[in-house]
Amino acid sequence: MAKKKTRWFTILSIAFIVFVIVGASLWFVTSRGSDTILVSTQPVQKRTIVQTVNAIGNLQPEFMVKISSEASGEIIYLGARDGDTVQKGQLLVRIQPDLVQTQMAQSVAAADASRLSITIAKAEMDRTDAEFKRINELYKKDYATQEELDRAKAAYEQAHGRYTQAQSTYAQARAALRQTEATASRTTIVSPMSGVVTYLAVENGEKVVGTAQMQGTEIMRIANLNIMNAWVDVDENDVAMVSVGDTARITVDALPDTSFTGIVYEISHSPRATAQGTQNEVINFQVRIRIQNPDKRMRPGMSVSVDIETETRHNVPAVPIQAITIQQPKQDNGSSDEWRVSDRNQKSRSRQNEPQSIVWVSNGTSVRSRPIRTGISDHGYIQVLSGLNLGEHVVTSPFAAVTKLLSDGSKIKVEAPEQRKARFDKLRKGTQE
């Protein structure tokens, strides 16, 4: 009898436990399905959307010249230092002229020798000319033979050729002399423009190589800092949106307290590749922006960040970017005869399978998904082309609700962003304590 009671008690206990588990599961499912989700919403409003392209680069002057010497030698005078302001025609560098002076003396001697050669050749030509005329007169009177006349004529023509050659040699020597004189004059270098010395590569007493020998030595650079430009690299995916004349907002890293305005005046057609041939390869295009309000504190090479305003739409319906999520279409594997479908049907199905941008529209207590078409965007909002009306409220946060938790018919409770922030701050404070 005692064994029967024990067995009966065990069965009742197991049945009670199963009942509790099933009841708890049903309560969990029903309560979870009825739970409301705390969200924040914003109405669809008209805004001005400014689409921008961000890029980074450096400051460069509008005009900059590199100063090099055409003569080789030692620098005996250096009239400007890095950062100095110079005027057009100001003496910058003087190079020791001893080598050029030696070349000058050689050129003068060669020119004098060529001039004397002309005098000698002229005298010889005059003598042979007189001899030819005399023989010719004798030949007419039969006092000279044909051979003697031919010999006199040949002598005259040879003398005339030597005279012409002497004149050409003299002209060549004079040209060499003028070249040497020009080189000698370039041992003194003056500034070709007014500006600021932004780079100095040599010191007084150093030797430089003239541009006549290979590339030559770069001595300094002079730039006009009154007109400054920003040269930035724009990604290949964004450069198509940029046009000459676009407005740019420029921030110089060294001058964070000031914002500058610029205008795009040149877009390169030649790509600039980095890490070429690797999976990290990046293709950029250089865009040059003229700064409208330059600062005297600007220096060539300073880092800049620009936002190029590529398009502006005024008073258009817009929603926060975080309110939009992507809905992936259902995959349709098709039937075994799908290969028989026409190309037109294939294209139609392809368009249907494209990801769709949706928002969650709130009526205050629940939400419904709404597909929309979007336009341009700025840093916070995106233009709505179709699918929403002004004044409708869309869910903007939290991110998990917009992307995962919400579904058609989900119950919601609208919470103001300020309340959400206060609640999170309270929870964070309690966690820290």
C-alpha positions as a printed NumPy array, in Angstrom:
array([[   0.   ,    0.   ,    0.   ],
       [   2.795,    2.378,    0.866],
       [   4.447,    1.601,   -2.47 ],
       [   1.25 ,    2.513,   -4.374],
       [   1.023,    5.868,   -2.549],
       [   4.635,    6.631,   -3.341],
       [   4.133,    5.8  ,   -7.018],
       [   0.967,    7.913,   -7.178],
       [   2.73 ,   10.833,   -5.512],
       [   5.563,   10.585,   -8.04 ],
       [   3.139,   10.657,  -10.986],
       [   1.321,   13.696,   -9.559],
       [   4.658,   15.493,   -9.024],
       [   5.79 ,   14.852,  -12.591],
       [   2.404,   15.994,  -13.964],
       [   2.603,   19.19 ,  -11.902],
       [   6.118,   19.939,  -13.156],
       [   5.075,   19.396,  -16.781],
       [   2.062,   21.656,  -16.239],
       [   4.257,   24.402,  -14.775],
       [   6.75 ,   24.148,  -17.672],
       [   4.015,   24.251,  -20.325],
       [   2.277,   27.131,  -18.611],
       [   5.482,   29.089,  -18.287],
       [   6.283,   28.508,  -21.957],
       [   2.823,   29.65 ,  -23.045],
       [   3.081,   32.731,  -20.843],
       [   6.499,   33.554,  -22.214],
       [   5.335,   33.211,  -25.817],
       [   2.138,   35.197,  -25.324],
       [   3.777,   37.871,  -23.194],
       [   6.684,   38.195,  -25.62 ],
       [   4.317,   38.611,  -28.535],
       [   2.441,   41.335,  -26.677],
       [   5.525,   43.235,  -25.501],
       [   5.843,   46.761,  -26.848],
       [   9.114,   48.08 ,  -28.233],
       [  10.384,   51.459,  -27.123],
       [  11.229,   53.574,  -30.167],
       [  11.805,   57.177,  -31.158],
       [  10.14 ,   58.73 ,  -34.19 ],
       [  10.445,   61.832,  -36.323],
       [   8.001,   63.345,  -38.817],
       [   8.697,   63.689,  -42.531],
       [   9.606,   67.355,  -43.   ],
       [  10.851,   69.634,  -45.767],
       [  14.555,   70.375,  -45.568],
       [  17.393,   71.691,  -47.663],
       [  19.695,   68.784,  -48.536],
       [  23.266,   69.538,  -49.562],
       [  25.114,   66.524,  -51.001],
       [  28.861,   66.697,  -50.333],
       [  32.   ,   64.794,  -51.275],
       [  34.716,   64.687,  -48.643],
       [  38.402,   64.641,  -49.533],
       [  41.788,   65.417,  -47.992],
       [  44.915,   66.972,  -49.469],
       [  47.4  ,   69.815,  -49.098],
       [  47.703,   73.541,  -49.631],
       [  49.582,   74.711,  -52.722],
       [  50.249,   78.245,  -53.992],
       [  48.785,   79.375,  -57.307],
       [  52.199,   80.424,  -58.637],
       [  55.513,   78.858,  -57.635],
       [  58.849,   78.819,  -59.488],
       [  61.917,   76.685,  -58.9  ],
       [  65.197,   78.601,  -59.096],
       [  68.172,   76.772,  -60.644],
       [  71.474,   78.013,  -62.057],
       [  72.488,   77.608,  -65.684],
       [  76.147,   78.062,  -64.653],
       [  78.164,   75.699,  -62.487],
       [  80.368,   76.933,  -59.668],
       [  80.562,   78.052,  -56.052],
       [  77.942,   80.291,  -54.476],
       [  79.674,   83.473,  -53.286],
       [  76.512,   85.41 ,  -52.4  ],
       [  73.098,   84.262,  -51.112],
       [  70.662,   87.149,  -50.807],
       [  67.526,   85.463,  -49.391],
       [  66.663,   83.034,  -46.642],
       [  63.751,   80.632,  -46.224],
       [  60.615,   82.649,  -45.446],
       [  61.982,   85.958,  -46.776],
       [  59.797,   88.137,  -48.977],
       [  61.524,   89.081,  -52.24 ],
       [  60.658,   91.453,  -55.066],
       [  60.837,   90.889,  -58.798],
       [  64.376,   91.667,  -60.054],
       [  65.968,   91.359,  -56.592],
       [  69.451,   89.769,  -56.539],
       [  69.19 ,   86.29 ,  -55.044],
       [  72.403,   84.392,  -55.855],
       [  75.817,   85.159,  -57.282],
       [  78.047,   82.286,  -58.462],
       [  81.849,   82.447,  -58.698],
       [  82.447,   83.491,  -62.351],
       [  86.068,   82.243,  -62.687],
       [  85.174,   79.213,  -64.84 ],
       [  82.915,   81.286,  -67.03 ],
       [  85.556,   83.988,  -67.338],
       [  88.038,   81.392,  -68.632],
       [  85.479,   80.192,  -71.172],
       [  84.894,   83.816,  -72.115],
       [  88.617,   84.409,  -72.808],
       [  88.725,   81.28 ,  -74.981],
       [  85.668,   82.4  ,  -76.931],
       [  87.1  ,   85.903,  -77.472],
       [  90.419,   84.457,  -78.744],
       [  88.596,   82.087,  -81.097],
       [  86.524,   84.97 ,  -82.47 ],
       [  89.654,   87.137,  -83.048],
       [  91.428,   84.271,  -84.824],
       [  88.411,   83.737,  -87.048],
       [  88.35 ,   87.428,  -87.927],
       [  92.04 ,   87.332,  -88.939],
       [  91.35 ,   84.24 ,  -91.043],
       [  88.782,   86.262,  -92.945],
       [  91.366,   88.978,  -93.673],
       [  93.919,   86.443,  -94.932],
       [  91.306,   84.615,  -97.029],
       [  90.123,   87.944,  -98.475],
       [  93.64 ,   88.903,  -99.539],
       [  94.188,   85.526, -101.168],
       [  90.87 ,   85.767, -102.968],
       [  91.717,   89.258, -104.295],
       [  95.125,   88.037, -105.542],
       [  93.687,   85.024, -107.378],
       [  90.921,   87.184, -108.803],
       [  93.468,   89.606, -110.268],
       [  95.553,   86.71 , -111.608],
       [  92.506,   85.145, -113.239],
       [  91.593,   88.413, -114.917],
       [  95.158,   88.88 , -116.231],
       [  95.329,   85.353, -117.676],
       [  91.932,   85.814, -119.239],
       [  93.113,   88.947, -121.082],
       [  96.237,   87.144, -122.295],
       [  94.114,   84.188, -123.393],
       [  91.994,   86.491, -125.529],
       [  95.155,   87.706, -127.313],
       [  96.468,   84.144, -127.672],
       [  99.341,   84.796, -125.282],
       [  98.091,   82.21 , -122.722],
       [  96.939,   78.65 , -123.157],
       [  93.59 ,   77.162, -122.095],
       [  95.349,   75.163, -119.388],
       [  96.767,   78.321, -117.784],
       [  93.3  ,   79.926, -117.841],
       [  91.683,   76.894, -116.221],
       [  94.376,   76.782, -113.56 ],
       [  93.876,   80.474, -112.713],
       [  90.107,   80.056, -112.558],
       [  90.415,   77.043, -110.21 ],
       [  92.766,   78.964, -107.916],
       [  90.289,   81.85 , -107.72 ],
       [  87.347,   79.547, -106.889],
       [  89.352,   77.808, -104.159],
       [  90.321,   81.161, -102.65 ],
       [  86.697,   82.305, -102.795],
       [  85.613,   79.109, -100.99 ],
       [  88.198,   79.575,  -98.237],
       [  86.989,   83.149,  -97.809],
       [  83.352,   82.01 ,  -97.432],
       [  84.428,   79.294,  -94.984],
       [  86.382,   81.856,  -92.918],
       [  83.27 ,   84.028,  -92.717],
       [  81.181,   81.07 ,  -91.499],
       [  83.821,   80.141,  -88.918],
       [  83.859,   83.718,  -87.657],
       [  80.046,   83.732,  -87.357],
       [  80.209,   80.467,  -85.391],
       [  82.879,   81.883,  -83.087],
       [  80.764,   85.002,  -82.491],
       [  77.746,   82.834,  -81.598],
       [  79.858,   80.832,  -79.132],
       [  81.068,   84.109,  -77.626],
       [  77.508,   85.371,  -77.197],
       [  76.544,   82.076,  -75.537],
       [  79.464,   82.386,  -73.122],
       [  78.52 ,   85.991,  -72.388],
       [  74.934,   84.885,  -71.657],
       [  76.21 ,   82.162,  -69.325],
       [  78.464,   84.687,  -67.62 ],
       [  75.501,   86.993,  -67.077],
       [  73.618,   84.125,  -65.447],
       [  76.156,   83.728,  -62.7  ],
       [  73.971,   86.367,  -61.045],
       [  70.386,   85.185,  -60.451],
       [  67.546,   87.616,  -59.81 ],
       [  63.997,   86.856,  -58.702],
       [  61.603,   86.325,  -61.63 ],
       [  58.591,   87.282,  -59.496],
       [  57.567,   88.869,  -56.214],
       [  56.783,   86.371,  -53.486],
       [  58.055,   84.406,  -50.513],
       [  60.961,   81.971,  -50.401],
       [  59.229,   78.716,  -49.41 ],
       [  62.193,   76.377,  -49.873],
       [  65.971,   76.878,  -49.688],
       [  68.216,   73.962,  -50.662],
       [  71.738,   75.479,  -50.533],
       [  73.986,   77.593,  -48.34 ],
       [  76.614,   80.186,  -49.09 ],
       [  79.841,   78.498,  -50.239],
       [  78.223,   75.392,  -51.698],
       [  78.873,   74.34 ,  -55.28 ],
       [  76.015,   73.955,  -57.729],
       [  75.732,   72.208,  -61.08 ],
       [  74.281,   74.224,  -63.949],
       [  71.321,   73.073,  -65.997],
       [  73.651,   72.657,  -68.968],
       [  74.805,   69.474,  -67.212],
       [  71.848,   67.13 ,  -66.705],
       [  69.097,   68.409,  -64.409],
       [  71.128,   70.92 ,  -62.463],
       [  70.889,   71.923,  -58.806],
       [  67.639,   73.379,  -57.471],
       [  68.581,   76.363,  -55.314],
       [  65.259,   77.637,  -53.945],
       [  61.545,   78.029,  -54.589],
       [  59.578,   81.256,  -54.631],
       [  55.781,   81.286,  -54.31 ],
       [  53.052,   83.881,  -54.412],
       [  51.089,   83.15 ,  -51.247],
       [  48.378,   85.714,  -51.985],
       [  46.483,   83.065,  -53.982],
       [  46.311,   79.647,  -52.318],
       [  44.731,   76.434,  -53.575],
       [  43.764,   73.127,  -52.019],
       [  44.881,   70.076,  -54.005],
       [  42.837,   67.088,  -52.826],
       [  42.439,   63.453,  -53.909],
       [  38.844,   62.398,  -54.632],
       [  37.872,   58.734,  -54.817],
       [  37.037,   57.406,  -58.273],
       [  33.478,   56.621,  -57.117],
       [  32.861,   60.255,  -56.129],
       [  34.766,   62.27 ,  -58.734],
       [  31.948,   61.905,  -61.296],
       [  29.717,   63.977,  -58.997],
       [  32.202,   66.871,  -58.82 ],
       [  32.047,   69.671,  -61.401],
       [  34.105,   72.765,  -62.094],
       [  32.485,   75.66 ,  -60.222],
       [  31.286,   73.606,  -57.226],
       [  31.582,   75.294,  -53.843],
       [  33.846,   73.701,  -51.226],
       [  34.126,   74.176,  -47.465],
       [  37.748,   73.901,  -46.421],
       [  39.289,   73.185,  -43.032],
       [  43.037,   73.54 ,  -42.5  ],
       [  44.373,   71.225,  -39.794],
       [  46.799,   73.883,  -38.57 ],
       [  44.003,   76.512,  -38.373],
       [  41.086,   74.626,  -36.774],
       [  39.404,   77.824,  -35.584],
       [  38.734,   79.106,  -39.115],
       [  36.664,   77.813,  -42.022],
       [  37.424,   78.753,  -45.617],
       [  35.404,   78.785,  -48.828],
       [  36.724,   77.622,  -52.185],
       [  35.677,   77.015,  -55.794],
       [  36.63 ,   73.933,  -57.834],
       [  38.6  ,   75.183,  -60.857],
       [  40.298,   72.047,  -62.186],
       [  39.595,   68.288,  -62.183],
       [  42.366,   65.944,  -63.281],
       [  41.679,   63.336,  -65.947],
       [  44.737,   61.277,  -64.964],
       [  44.277,   58.77 ,  -62.122],
       [  46.6  ,   58.603,  -59.123],
       [  46.97 ,   54.975,  -57.985],
       [  48.328,   53.866,  -54.608],
       [  49.292,   50.284,  -53.668],
       [  48.961,   49.456,  -57.348],
       [  48.654,   45.779,  -58.175],
       [  47.517,   44.762,  -54.673],
       [  44.12 ,   44.209,  -53.092],
       [  44.573,   47.551,  -51.294],
       [  44.853,   49.466,  -54.565],
       [  43.095,   52.856,  -54.454],
       [  42.35 ,   55.053,  -57.475],
       [  41.964,   58.788,  -56.87 ],
       [  41.679,   61.851,  -59.066],
       [  43.202,   65.19 ,  -58.115],
       [  40.786,   68.108,  -57.726],
       [  42.122,   71.649,  -57.361],
       [  40.163,   74.225,  -55.361],
       [  40.928,   77.962,  -55.299],
       [  40.487,   79.404,  -51.791],
       [  38.417,   82.594,  -51.794],
       [  39.493,   83.955,  -48.406],
       [  43.135,   82.836,  -47.804],
       [  44.85 ,   83.447,  -44.479],
       [  48.361,   84.844,  -44.147],
       [  49.156,   81.974,  -41.765],
       [  48.729,   79.423,  -44.552],
       [  51.852,   77.61 ,  -45.712],
       [  52.372,   75.317,  -48.705],
       [  52.015,   71.662,  -47.758],
       [  49.581,   72.145,  -44.843],
       [  46.993,   69.368,  -44.581],
       [  43.398,   70.245,  -45.453],
       [  40.02 ,   68.552,  -45.379],
       [  37.318,   69.713,  -47.782],
       [  33.615,   69.105,  -48.291],
       [  32.714,   69.746,  -51.919],
       [  29.03 ,   70.658,  -52.315],
       [  28.064,   68.736,  -55.439],
       [  24.28 ,   69.218,  -55.396],
       [  21.68 ,   71.144,  -53.381],
       [  17.923,   70.517,  -53.159],
       [  15.777,   73.121,  -51.382],
       [  12.575,   72.374,  -49.47 ],
       [  12.309,   68.663,  -50.248],
       [  10.756,   65.927,  -48.052],
       [  13.453,   64.278,  -45.966],
       [  13.91 ,   61.786,  -43.144],
       [  16.906,   60.933,  -40.952],
       [  19.3  ,   58.513,  -42.618],
       [  19.126,   56.106,  -39.67 ],
       [  15.388,   55.619,  -40.28 ],
       [  16.061,   53.726,  -43.516],
       [  16.885,   50.044,  -43.655],
       [  17.266,   47.585,  -46.502],
       [  14.785,   44.782,  -47.059],
       [  16.224,   41.817,  -48.902],
       [  13.783,   40.258,  -51.399],
       [  12.732,   36.638,  -51.081],
       [  14.853,   34.326,  -53.174],
       [  12.916,   32.584,  -55.943],
       [  14.758,   29.535,  -57.184],
       [  12.249,   29.08 ,  -60.015],
       [  11.088,   25.884,  -61.629],
       [  13.066,   23.367,  -63.587],
       [  11.815,   25.022,  -66.818],
       [  13.122,   28.472,  -65.868],
       [  15.609,   28.382,  -68.701],
       [  12.652,   28.767,  -71.072],
       [  11.733,   32.207,  -69.653],
       [  12.317,   35.089,  -72.05 ],
       [  14.985,   37.734,  -71.51 ],
       [  12.315,   40.319,  -70.763],
       [  10.937,   38.258,  -67.906],
       [  14.44 ,   37.649,  -66.581],
       [  15.11 ,   41.408,  -66.459],
       [  11.776,   42.015,  -64.732],
       [  12.56 ,   39.388,  -62.099],
       [  16.028,   40.896,  -61.636],
       [  14.505,   44.274,  -60.874],
       [  12.094,   42.7  ,  -58.423],
       [  14.965,   40.983,  -56.633],
       [  16.864,   44.227,  -56.041],
       [  17.143,   45.264,  -52.351],
       [  14.382,   47.684,  -51.333],
       [  14.794,   50.708,  -49.052],
       [  12.052,   50.786,  -46.425],
       [  11.046,   52.787,  -43.352],
       [   8.827,   51.877,  -40.437],
       [   5.803,   54.181,  -40.394],
       [   4.22 ,   54.681,  -36.969],
       [   0.553,   55.333,  -36.139],
       [   1.429,   55.853,  -32.477],
       [   0.88 ,   52.289,  -31.263],
       [   2.161,   50.034,  -34.069],
       [   4.277,   50.159,  -37.217],
       [   4.057,   49.13 ,  -40.839],
       [   6.9  ,   48.845,  -43.333],
       [   6.803,   51.251,  -46.268],
       [   9.028,   50.994,  -49.364],
       [  10.388,   54.366,  -50.511],
       [  12.606,   55.884,  -53.207],
       [  15.404,   58.14 ,  -52.04 ],
       [  17.488,   60.914,  -53.587],
       [  20.554,   62.799,  -52.407],
       [  21.703,   62.909,  -48.792],
       [  23.823,   64.991,  -46.468],
       [  25.435,   64.068,  -43.16 ],
       [  22.108,   63.598,  -41.357],
       [  19.136,   63.462,  -43.69 ],
       [  18.164,   61.887,  -47.011],
       [  15.691,   63.114,  -49.611],
       [  12.467,   61.123,  -50.072],
       [  11.341,   60.978,  -53.71 ],
       [   8.248,   58.852,  -53.172],
       [   6.535,   56.584,  -50.647],
       [   5.977,   59.037,  -47.775],
       [   3.816,   62.068,  -47.104],
       [   4.733,   65.139,  -45.133],
       [   3.882,   64.789,  -41.437],
       [   4.028,   60.994,  -41.31 ],
       [   6.16 ,   59.694,  -38.458],
       [   8.927,   57.163,  -39.079],
       [  10.927,   55.176,  -36.533],
       [  14.483,   56.526,  -36.224],
       [  15.915,   54.614,  -33.249],
       [  17.099,   52.399,  -31.701],
       [  19.175,   50.888,  -34.468],
       [  18.361,   47.316,  -33.42 ],
       [  14.637,   48.023,  -33.678],
       [  14.902,   49.575,  -37.141],
       [  17.052,   46.793,  -38.563],
       [  15.952,   43.629,  -36.691],
       [  13.222,   43.816,  -34.033],
       [  10.379,   45.536,  -35.86 ],
       [   7.949,   43.749,  -38.177],
       [   4.576,   44.646,  -39.657],
       [   2.105,   45.127,  -36.823],
       [   4.717,   45.313,  -34.043],
       [   3.458,   47.148,  -30.965],
       [   5.499,   50.195,  -30.074],
       [   5.695,   52.876,  -27.449],
       [   7.066,   56.196,  -28.643],
       [   9.778,   57.594,  -26.451],
       [  11.281,   61.047,  -26.946],
       [  15.034,   61.072,  -27.663],
       [  15.584,   63.096,  -24.486],
       [  13.796,   60.476,  -22.401],
       [  15.784,   57.679,  -24.053],
       [  19.047,   59.481,  -23.297],
       [  18.021,   60.082,  -19.67 ],
       [  17.066,   56.416,  -19.271],
       [  20.355,   55.218,  -20.74 ],
       [  22.285,   57.617,  -18.533],
       [  20.446,   56.265,  -15.475],
       [  21.143,   52.674,  -16.462],
       [  24.79 ,   53.464,  -17.152],
       [  25.109,   55.197,  -13.789],
       [  23.515,   52.247,  -12.01 ],
       [  25.862,   49.818,  -13.769],
       [  28.892,   51.808,  -12.764],
       [  27.739,   51.934,   -9.128]])
